[in-house]
Amino acid sequence: LALCARRTDALEALRTELLAKHPGIRVEVRALEVNDHDAVFAVFKDFDATLGGLDRVIVNAGMGKGAGLGTGHFEANRQTAMTNFVAALAQCEAALELFRARKAGHLVMISSFSAYRGFPRAMTTYAATKAAVANLAEGIRAELINSPIKVSTIYPGYIDSDINRHVKSRPFVIDTDAGCRALVAAIEREPATANVPRWPWAAGRSISEWNAPPYERPCARSEAIRTDGERRSTTMDCFVGIASRNDGGEATAHRTSHGAAPELNCHAR
């Protein structure tokens, strides 16, 4: 097990606890500031060499600073954008270099329920970064769909942690232990996407999508069959809009978020 963070005291305590319960395992700890992009590549390569290869990398580092745009707090919003997206990009690059070389691996992107829609005030930049990393992971997954490398995007709801304990309203919050167990269970399934916990956040995602303007409502998803016969689901949301016909009637015009041809076959959900 490879653990890295800016502050290693909590990781060292976790390492001691894990070794006491499971003496046969190996746990490596490194200090890492993810905004030091050169260090990201160095630490990932160090872990890979020390442990004889990394099978899974979980991109989880993040922060929740922020304020409404135009209110004089650009630096807080910039820090959140750099840590939550640009640093995540560096981690994906570093992980995928290792995975591509070994032709195997599982990349896990921790997004958030806030990725589904834009949020106001202090949440604006944070939600935008979580949407960005979700799209980043989806693009990587689309590229690697026919490879042994798997990519998962996890959308947690409110799980009690340092990043949200100051938030006044935390609907449906669950405690840290229950949240961690749910995260582990979801990650080990290696899904394309997963809501954690599933209830009520999976339902919330559907509601969020269908509350979008009519021209942005997803109408379908599709599945891709890998060459080895394994069925892998991939999101290819098709958006429905209304186009005017020359005869004064209305025609339904379809387009896809990834720019595929209009004749793409979609099966309604």
C-alpha positions as a LaTeX table, in Angstrom:
\begin{tabular}{lrrr}
\hline
Residue & $x$ (\AA) & $y$ (\AA) & $z$ (\AA) \\
\hline
Leu1 & 0.00 & 0.00 & 0.00 \\
Ala2 & 1.38 & 3.40 & $-1.01$ \\
Leu3 & 0.22 & 6.47 & 0.95 \\
Cys4 & 1.22 & 10.04 & 0.21 \\
Ala5 & 0.10 & 13.49 & 1.38 \\
Arg6 & 1.54 & 16.83 & 2.43 \\
Arg7 & 1.22 & 15.94 & 6.11 \\
Thr8 & 2.56 & 12.49 & 6.87 \\
Asp9 & 1.76 & 12.33 & 10.60 \\
Ala10 & $-1.74$ & 10.93 & 10.01 \\
Leu11 & $-0.38$ & 8.54 & 7.37 \\
Glu12 & 2.30 & 7.24 & 9.75 \\
Ala13 & $-0.37$ & 6.65 & 12.39 \\
Leu14 & $-2.47$ & 4.79 & 9.83 \\
Arg15 & 0.55 & 2.75 & 8.78 \\
Thr16 & 1.18 & 1.72 & 12.40 \\
Glu17 & $-2.48$ & 0.77 & 12.85 \\
Leu18 & $-2.56$ & $-1.29$ & 9.65 \\
Leu19 & 0.65 & $-3.15$ & 10.42 \\
Ala20 & $-0.60$ & $-3.99$ & 13.91 \\
Lys21 & $-3.73$ & $-5.56$ & 12.44 \\
His22 & $-2.09$ & $-7.08$ & 9.36 \\
Pro23 & 1.60 & $-7.79$ & 10.09 \\
Gly24 & 2.19 & $-9.37$ & 6.70 \\
Ile25 & 1.42 & $-6.33$ & 4.58 \\
Arg26 & 3.75 & $-3.61$ & 3.37 \\
Val27 & 2.89 & 0.07 & 3.69 \\
Glu28 & 5.05 & 2.84 & 2.22 \\
Val29 & 4.58 & 6.50 & 3.17 \\
Arg30 & 5.89 & 9.54 & 1.29 \\
Ala31 & 5.40 & 13.28 & 1.66 \\
Leu32 & 3.89 & 14.85 & $-1.45$ \\
Glu33 & 2.65 & 18.30 & $-2.32$ \\
Val34 & 0.55 & 17.61 & $-5.42$ \\
Asn35 & 1.01 & 21.17 & $-6.70$ \\
Asp36 & 4.71 & 20.36 & $-7.06$ \\
His37 & 4.19 & 18.55 & $-10.34$ \\
Asp38 & 7.76 & 17.29 & $-10.68$ \\
Ala39 & 7.42 & 15.74 & $-7.23$ \\
Val40 & 4.22 & 13.96 & $-8.31$ \\
Phe41 & 6.07 & 12.13 & $-11.09$ \\
Ala42 & 9.07 & 11.41 & $-8.83$ \\
Val43 & 7.00 & 10.02 & $-5.95$ \\
Phe44 & 4.82 & 7.87 & $-8.20$ \\
Lys45 & 7.91 & 6.39 & $-9.88$ \\
Asp46 & 9.50 & 5.84 & $-6.47$ \\
Phe47 & 6.44 & 3.96 & $-5.22$ \\
Asp48 & 6.32 & 1.94 & $-8.43$ \\
Ala49 & 9.96 & 0.89 & $-8.13$ \\
Thr50 & 9.82 & 0.25 & $-4.38$ \\
Leu51 & 6.69 & $-1.89$ & $-4.48$ \\
Gly52 & 7.35 & $-3.64$ & $-7.76$ \\
Gly53 & 4.53 & $-1.85$ & $-9.59$ \\
Leu54 & 1.36 & 0.06 & $-8.78$ \\
Asp55 & $-1.90$ & $-1.71$ & $-9.58$ \\
Arg56 & $-4.25$ & 1.14 & $-8.68$ \\
Val57 & $-3.86$ & 4.89 & $-8.21$ \\
Ile58 & $-6.57$ & 6.92 & $-6.45$ \\
Val59 & $-6.54$ & 10.62 & $-7.31$ \\
Asn60 & $-8.08$ & 12.12 & $-4.19$ \\
Ala61 & $-6.15$ & 15.25 & $-3.18$ \\
Gly62 & $-8.31$ & 18.34 & $-3.03$ \\
Met63 & $-9.33$ & 21.48 & $-1.18$ \\
Gly64 & $-12.55$ & 23.42 & $-0.71$ \\
Lys65 & $-11.46$ & 27.06 & $-0.54$ \\
Gly66 & $-13.56$ & 29.50 & $-2.48$ \\
Ala67 & $-15.82$ & 32.53 & $-2.71$ \\
Gly68 & $-18.19$ & 34.07 & $-5.20$ \\
Leu69 & $-16.37$ & 35.26 & $-8.28$ \\
Gly70 & $-15.78$ & 39.00 & $-8.41$ \\
Thr71 & $-15.78$ & 39.35 & $-4.61$ \\
Gly72 & $-12.03$ & 39.85 & $-4.26$ \\
His73 & $-11.01$ & 36.27 & $-3.45$ \\
Phe74 & $-9.35$ & 35.19 & $-6.67$ \\
Glu75 & $-6.41$ & 33.63 & $-4.86$ \\
Ala76 & $-8.64$ & 31.22 & $-2.90$ \\
Asn77 & $-10.45$ & 30.20 & $-6.09$ \\
Arg78 & $-7.14$ & 29.84 & $-7.95$ \\
Gln79 & $-5.69$ & 27.58 & $-5.26$ \\
Thr80 & $-8.74$ & 25.32 & $-5.41$ \\
Ala81 & $-8.58$ & 25.18 & $-9.21$ \\
Met82 & $-4.88$ & 24.36 & $-9.23$ \\
Thr83 & $-5.10$ & 21.69 & $-6.52$ \\
Asn84 & $-8.34$ & 20.05 & $-7.62$ \\
Phe85 & $-7.77$ & 20.05 & $-11.37$ \\
Val86 & $-4.24$ & 20.85 & $-12.52$ \\
Ala87 & $-2.67$ & 18.70 & $-9.79$ \\
Ala88 & $-5.15$ & 15.93 & $-10.62$ \\
Leu89 & $-4.04$ & 16.18 & $-14.25$ \\
Ala90 & $-0.42$ & 15.72 & $-13.15$ \\
Gln91 & $-1.37$ & 12.67 & $-11.07$ \\
Cys92 & $-3.24$ & 11.12 & $-13.99$ \\
Glu93 & $-0.29$ & 11.72 & $-16.28$ \\
Ala94 & 2.12 & 10.15 & $-13.79$ \\
Ala95 & $-0.12$ & 7.14 & $-13.13$ \\
Leu96 & $-0.89$ & 6.48 & $-16.78$ \\
Glu97 & 2.79 & 6.58 & $-17.75$ \\
Leu98 & 3.27 & 3.62 & $-15.41$ \\
Phe99 & 0.07 & 1.84 & $-16.47$ \\
Arg100 & 0.73 & 2.20 & $-20.20$ \\
Ala101 & 4.24 & 0.79 & $-19.77$ \\
Arg102 & 2.86 & $-2.25$ & $-17.91$ \\
Lys103 & $-0.35$ & $-2.49$ & $-19.99$ \\
Ala104 & $-2.40$ & $-2.76$ & $-16.80$ \\
Gly105 & $-3.75$ & $-0.65$ & $-13.98$ \\
His106 & $-6.78$ & 0.99 & $-12.44$ \\
Leu107 & $-7.06$ & 4.78 & $-12.28$ \\
Val108 & $-9.64$ & 6.08 & $-9.81$ \\
Met109 & $-10.77$ & 9.70 & $-9.93$ \\
Ile110 & $-12.56$ & 11.05 & $-6.87$ \\
Ser111 & $-15.03$ & 13.66 & $-8.11$ \\
Ser112 & $-18.10$ & 14.84 & $-6.15$ \\
Phe113 & $-21.88$ & 15.07 & $-6.36$ \\
Ser114 & $-21.26$ & 18.78 & $-6.92$ \\
Ala115 & $-19.95$ & 17.93 & $-10.40$ \\
Tyr116 & $-23.49$ & 17.46 & $-11.71$ \\
Arg117 & $-24.57$ & 21.12 & $-11.75$ \\
Gly118 & $-23.08$ & 24.56 & $-11.16$ \\
Phe119 & $-23.13$ & 25.79 & $-7.54$ \\
Pro120 & $-23.18$ & 29.39 & $-6.32$ \\
Arg121 & $-20.88$ & 31.44 & $-4.09$ \\
Ala122 & $-18.15$ & 29.51 & $-2.23$ \\
Met123 & $-18.96$ & 26.30 & $-4.11$ \\
Thr124 & $-18.69$ & 27.71 & $-7.64$ \\
Thr125 & $-15.03$ & 26.98 & $-8.32$ \\
Tyr126 & $-15.01$ & 23.75 & $-6.30$ \\
Ala127 & $-17.95$ & 22.31 & $-8.25$ \\
Ala128 & $-16.39$ & 23.40 & $-11.54$ \\
Thr129 & $-13.15$ & 21.54 & $-10.71$ \\
Lys130 & $-15.08$ & 18.40 & $-9.81$ \\
Ala131 & $-16.94$ & 18.54 & $-13.11$ \\
Ala132 & $-13.60$ & 19.04 & $-14.83$ \\
Val133 & $-11.94$ & 15.99 & $-13.28$ \\
Ala134 & $-15.03$ & 13.88 & $-14.05$ \\
Asn135 & $-14.79$ & 14.89 & $-17.71$ \\
Leu136 & $-11.04$ & 14.29 & $-17.65$ \\
Ala137 & $-11.58$ & 10.74 & $-16.39$ \\
Glu138 & $-14.34$ & 10.14 & $-18.92$ \\
Gly139 & $-12.05$ & 11.18 & $-21.76$ \\
Ile140 & $-9.28$ & 8.89 & $-20.52$ \\
Arg141 & $-11.77$ & 6.04 & $-20.16$ \\
Ala142 & $-13.01$ & 6.55 & $-23.71$ \\
Glu143 & $-9.45$ & 6.44 & $-25.04$ \\
Leu144 & $-8.56$ & 3.28 & $-23.08$ \\
Ile145 & $-11.88$ & 1.43 & $-23.43$ \\
Asn146 & $-10.26$ & $-1.38$ & $-25.45$ \\
Ser147 & $-7.23$ & $-1.69$ & $-23.19$ \\
Pro148 & $-6.62$ & $-3.56$ & $-19.92$ \\
Ile149 & $-6.37$ & $-0.20$ & $-18.11$ \\
Lys150 & $-9.56$ & 0.65 & $-16.24$ \\
Val151 & $-10.74$ & 4.12 & $-15.24$ \\
Ser152 & $-13.36$ & 4.81 & $-12.55$ \\
Thr153 & $-14.99$ & 8.08 & $-11.53$ \\
Ile154 & $-16.41$ & 8.14 & $-8.00$ \\
Tyr155 & $-19.00$ & 10.75 & $-7.02$ \\
Pro156 & $-19.15$ & 10.93 & $-3.20$ \\
Gly157 & $-21.96$ & 12.70 & $-1.38$ \\
Tyr158 & $-21.36$ & 14.18 & 2.05 \\
Ile159 & $-18.96$ & 11.95 & 3.99 \\
Asp160 & $-17.81$ & 13.43 & 7.28 \\
Ser161 & $-14.24$ & 14.73 & 6.82 \\
Asp162 & $-12.03$ & 17.72 & 7.51 \\
Ile163 & $-12.93$ & 19.30 & 4.17 \\
Asn164 & $-16.65$ & 19.64 & 5.00 \\
Arg165 & $-16.94$ & 19.79 & 8.81 \\
His166 & $-17.21$ & 23.58 & 8.66 \\
Val167 & $-20.16$ & 23.42 & 6.23 \\
Lys168 & $-23.40$ & 24.41 & 7.95 \\
Ser169 & $-25.70$ & 22.22 & 5.86 \\
Arg170 & $-24.56$ & 18.68 & 5.01 \\
Pro171 & $-27.65$ & 16.81 & 3.83 \\
Phe172 & $-27.55$ & 13.01 & 4.11 \\
Val173 & $-24.06$ & 13.13 & 5.64 \\
Ile174 & $-22.65$ & 9.75 & 6.73 \\
Asp175 & $-19.86$ & 9.10 & 9.21 \\
Thr176 & $-16.27$ & 8.61 & 8.13 \\
Asp177 & $-16.08$ & 4.85 & 8.72 \\
Ala178 & $-19.28$ & 4.11 & 6.80 \\
Gly179 & $-18.17$ & 6.42 & 4.01 \\
Cys180 & $-14.75$ & 4.78 & 3.72 \\
Arg181 & $-16.29$ & 1.30 & 3.60 \\
Ala182 & $-18.66$ & 2.43 & 0.85 \\
Leu183 & $-15.80$ & 4.01 & $-1.10$ \\
Val184 & $-13.68$ & 0.86 & $-0.87$ \\
Ala185 & $-16.60$ & $-1.33$ & $-1.97$ \\
Ala186 & $-17.27$ & 0.92 & $-4.97$ \\
Ile187 & $-13.62$ & 1.17 & $-6.02$ \\
Glu188 & $-13.04$ & $-2.57$ & $-5.80$ \\
Arg189 & $-15.90$ & $-3.15$ & $-8.26$ \\
Glu190 & $-13.90$ & $-1.11$ & $-10.79$ \\
Pro191 & $-17.01$ & 0.57 & $-12.27$ \\
Ala192 & $-16.98$ & 3.28 & $-14.92$ \\
Thr193 & $-18.85$ & 5.54 & $-12.49$ \\
Ala194 & $-20.31$ & 5.17 & $-9.02$ \\
Asn195 & $-22.22$ & 7.30 & $-6.51$ \\
Val196 & $-21.13$ & 6.84 & $-2.88$ \\
Pro197 & $-23.30$ & 6.18 & $-1.04$ \\
Arg198 & $-25.66$ & 5.16 & $-3.82$ \\
Trp199 & $-28.72$ & 6.47 & $-1.97$ \\
Pro200 & $-29.71$ & 9.26 & $-2.28$ \\
Trp201 & $-26.96$ & 10.58 & $-4.53$ \\
Ala202 & $-27.66$ & 8.39 & $-7.57$ \\
Ala203 & $-31.25$ & 9.62 & $-7.53$ \\
Gly204 & $-30.00$ & 13.16 & $-7.05$ \\
Arg205 & $-27.89$ & 12.86 & $-10.17$ \\
Ser206 & $-30.90$ & 11.84 & $-12.25$ \\
Ile207 & $-32.97$ & 14.71 & $-10.84$ \\
Ser208 & $-30.14$ & 17.14 & $-11.54$ \\
Glu209 & $-29.85$ & 15.98 & $-15.14$ \\
Trp210 & $-33.56$ & 16.20 & $-15.83$ \\
Asn211 & $-33.82$ & 19.63 & $-14.23$ \\
Ala212 & $-31.43$ & 20.91 & $-16.88$ \\
Pro213 & $-32.76$ & 23.10 & $-19.70$ \\
Pro214 & $-34.47$ & 21.01 & $-22.41$ \\
Tyr215 & $-31.56$ & 21.38 & $-24.82$ \\
Glu216 & $-29.16$ & 19.93 & $-22.23$ \\
Arg217 & $-31.14$ & 16.88 & $-21.06$ \\
Pro218 & $-29.38$ & 13.54 & $-21.52$ \\
Cys219 & $-31.59$ & 11.06 & $-23.34$ \\
Ala220 & $-29.48$ & 7.93 & $-23.60$ \\
Arg221 & $-26.43$ & 5.99 & $-22.60$ \\
Ser222 & $-24.63$ & 3.31 & $-24.51$ \\
Glu223 & $-22.40$ & 0.35 & $-23.80$ \\
Ala224 & $-19.21$ & $-0.67$ & $-25.53$ \\
Ile225 & $-18.09$ & $-4.26$ & $-25.94$ \\
Arg226 & $-14.37$ & $-4.75$ & $-25.57$ \\
Thr227 & $-12.53$ & $-6.99$ & $-27.98$ \\
Asp228 & $-12.08$ & $-9.60$ & $-25.26$ \\
Gly229 & $-15.86$ & $-9.84$ & $-24.92$ \\
Glu230 & $-16.16$ & $-7.96$ & $-21.64$ \\
Arg231 & $-19.02$ & $-5.49$ & $-21.52$ \\
Arg232 & $-17.87$ & $-2.07$ & $-20.36$ \\
Ser233 & $-20.36$ & 0.74 & $-19.92$ \\
Thr234 & $-19.34$ & 4.18 & $-21.07$ \\
Thr235 & $-21.31$ & 7.37 & $-20.77$ \\
Met236 & $-22.21$ & 8.85 & $-24.14$ \\
Asp237 & $-24.94$ & 11.26 & $-23.18$ \\
Cys238 & $-27.10$ & 12.31 & $-26.10$ \\
Phe239 & $-28.77$ & 15.69 & $-25.82$ \\
Val240 & $-32.15$ & 16.48 & $-27.32$ \\
Gly241 & $-33.01$ & 19.88 & $-28.68$ \\
Ile242 & $-35.83$ & 21.31 & $-30.77$ \\
Ala243 & $-35.08$ & 22.58 & $-34.26$ \\
Ser244 & $-37.53$ & 24.51 & $-36.41$ \\
Arg245 & $-38.49$ & 23.02 & $-39.76$ \\
Asn246 & $-39.07$ & 25.07 & $-42.87$ \\
Asp247 & $-42.72$ & 24.03 & $-42.91$ \\
Gly248 & $-43.36$ & 25.67 & $-39.54$ \\
Gly249 & $-43.45$ & 22.41 & $-37.59$ \\
Glu250 & $-40.90$ & 21.16 & $-35.10$ \\
Ala251 & $-38.29$ & 18.50 & $-35.59$ \\
Thr252 & $-36.24$ & 16.80 & $-32.90$ \\
Ala253 & $-32.55$ & 17.34 & $-33.47$ \\
His254 & $-30.06$ & 15.06 & $-31.74$ \\
Arg255 & $-26.45$ & 15.78 & $-31.04$ \\
Thr256 & $-23.97$ & 14.08 & $-28.74$ \\
Ser257 & $-21.69$ & 15.63 & $-26.19$ \\
His258 & $-18.67$ & 14.02 & $-27.84$ \\
Gly259 & $-19.48$ & 15.22 & $-31.34$ \\
Ala260 & $-20.50$ & 11.87 & $-32.84$ \\
Ala261 & $-22.64$ & 11.78 & $-35.94$ \\
Pro262 & $-26.38$ & 12.45 & $-35.50$ \\
Glu263 & $-27.23$ & 8.94 & $-36.65$ \\
Leu264 & $-25.68$ & 7.43 & $-33.49$ \\
Asn265 & $-28.01$ & 4.69 & $-32.28$ \\
Cys266 & $-29.24$ & 5.46 & $-28.76$ \\
His267 & $-31.54$ & 3.36 & $-26.61$ \\
Ala268 & $-33.66$ & 5.40 & $-24.21$ \\
Arg269 & $-33.16$ & 4.88 & $-20.51$ \\
\hline
\end{tabular}
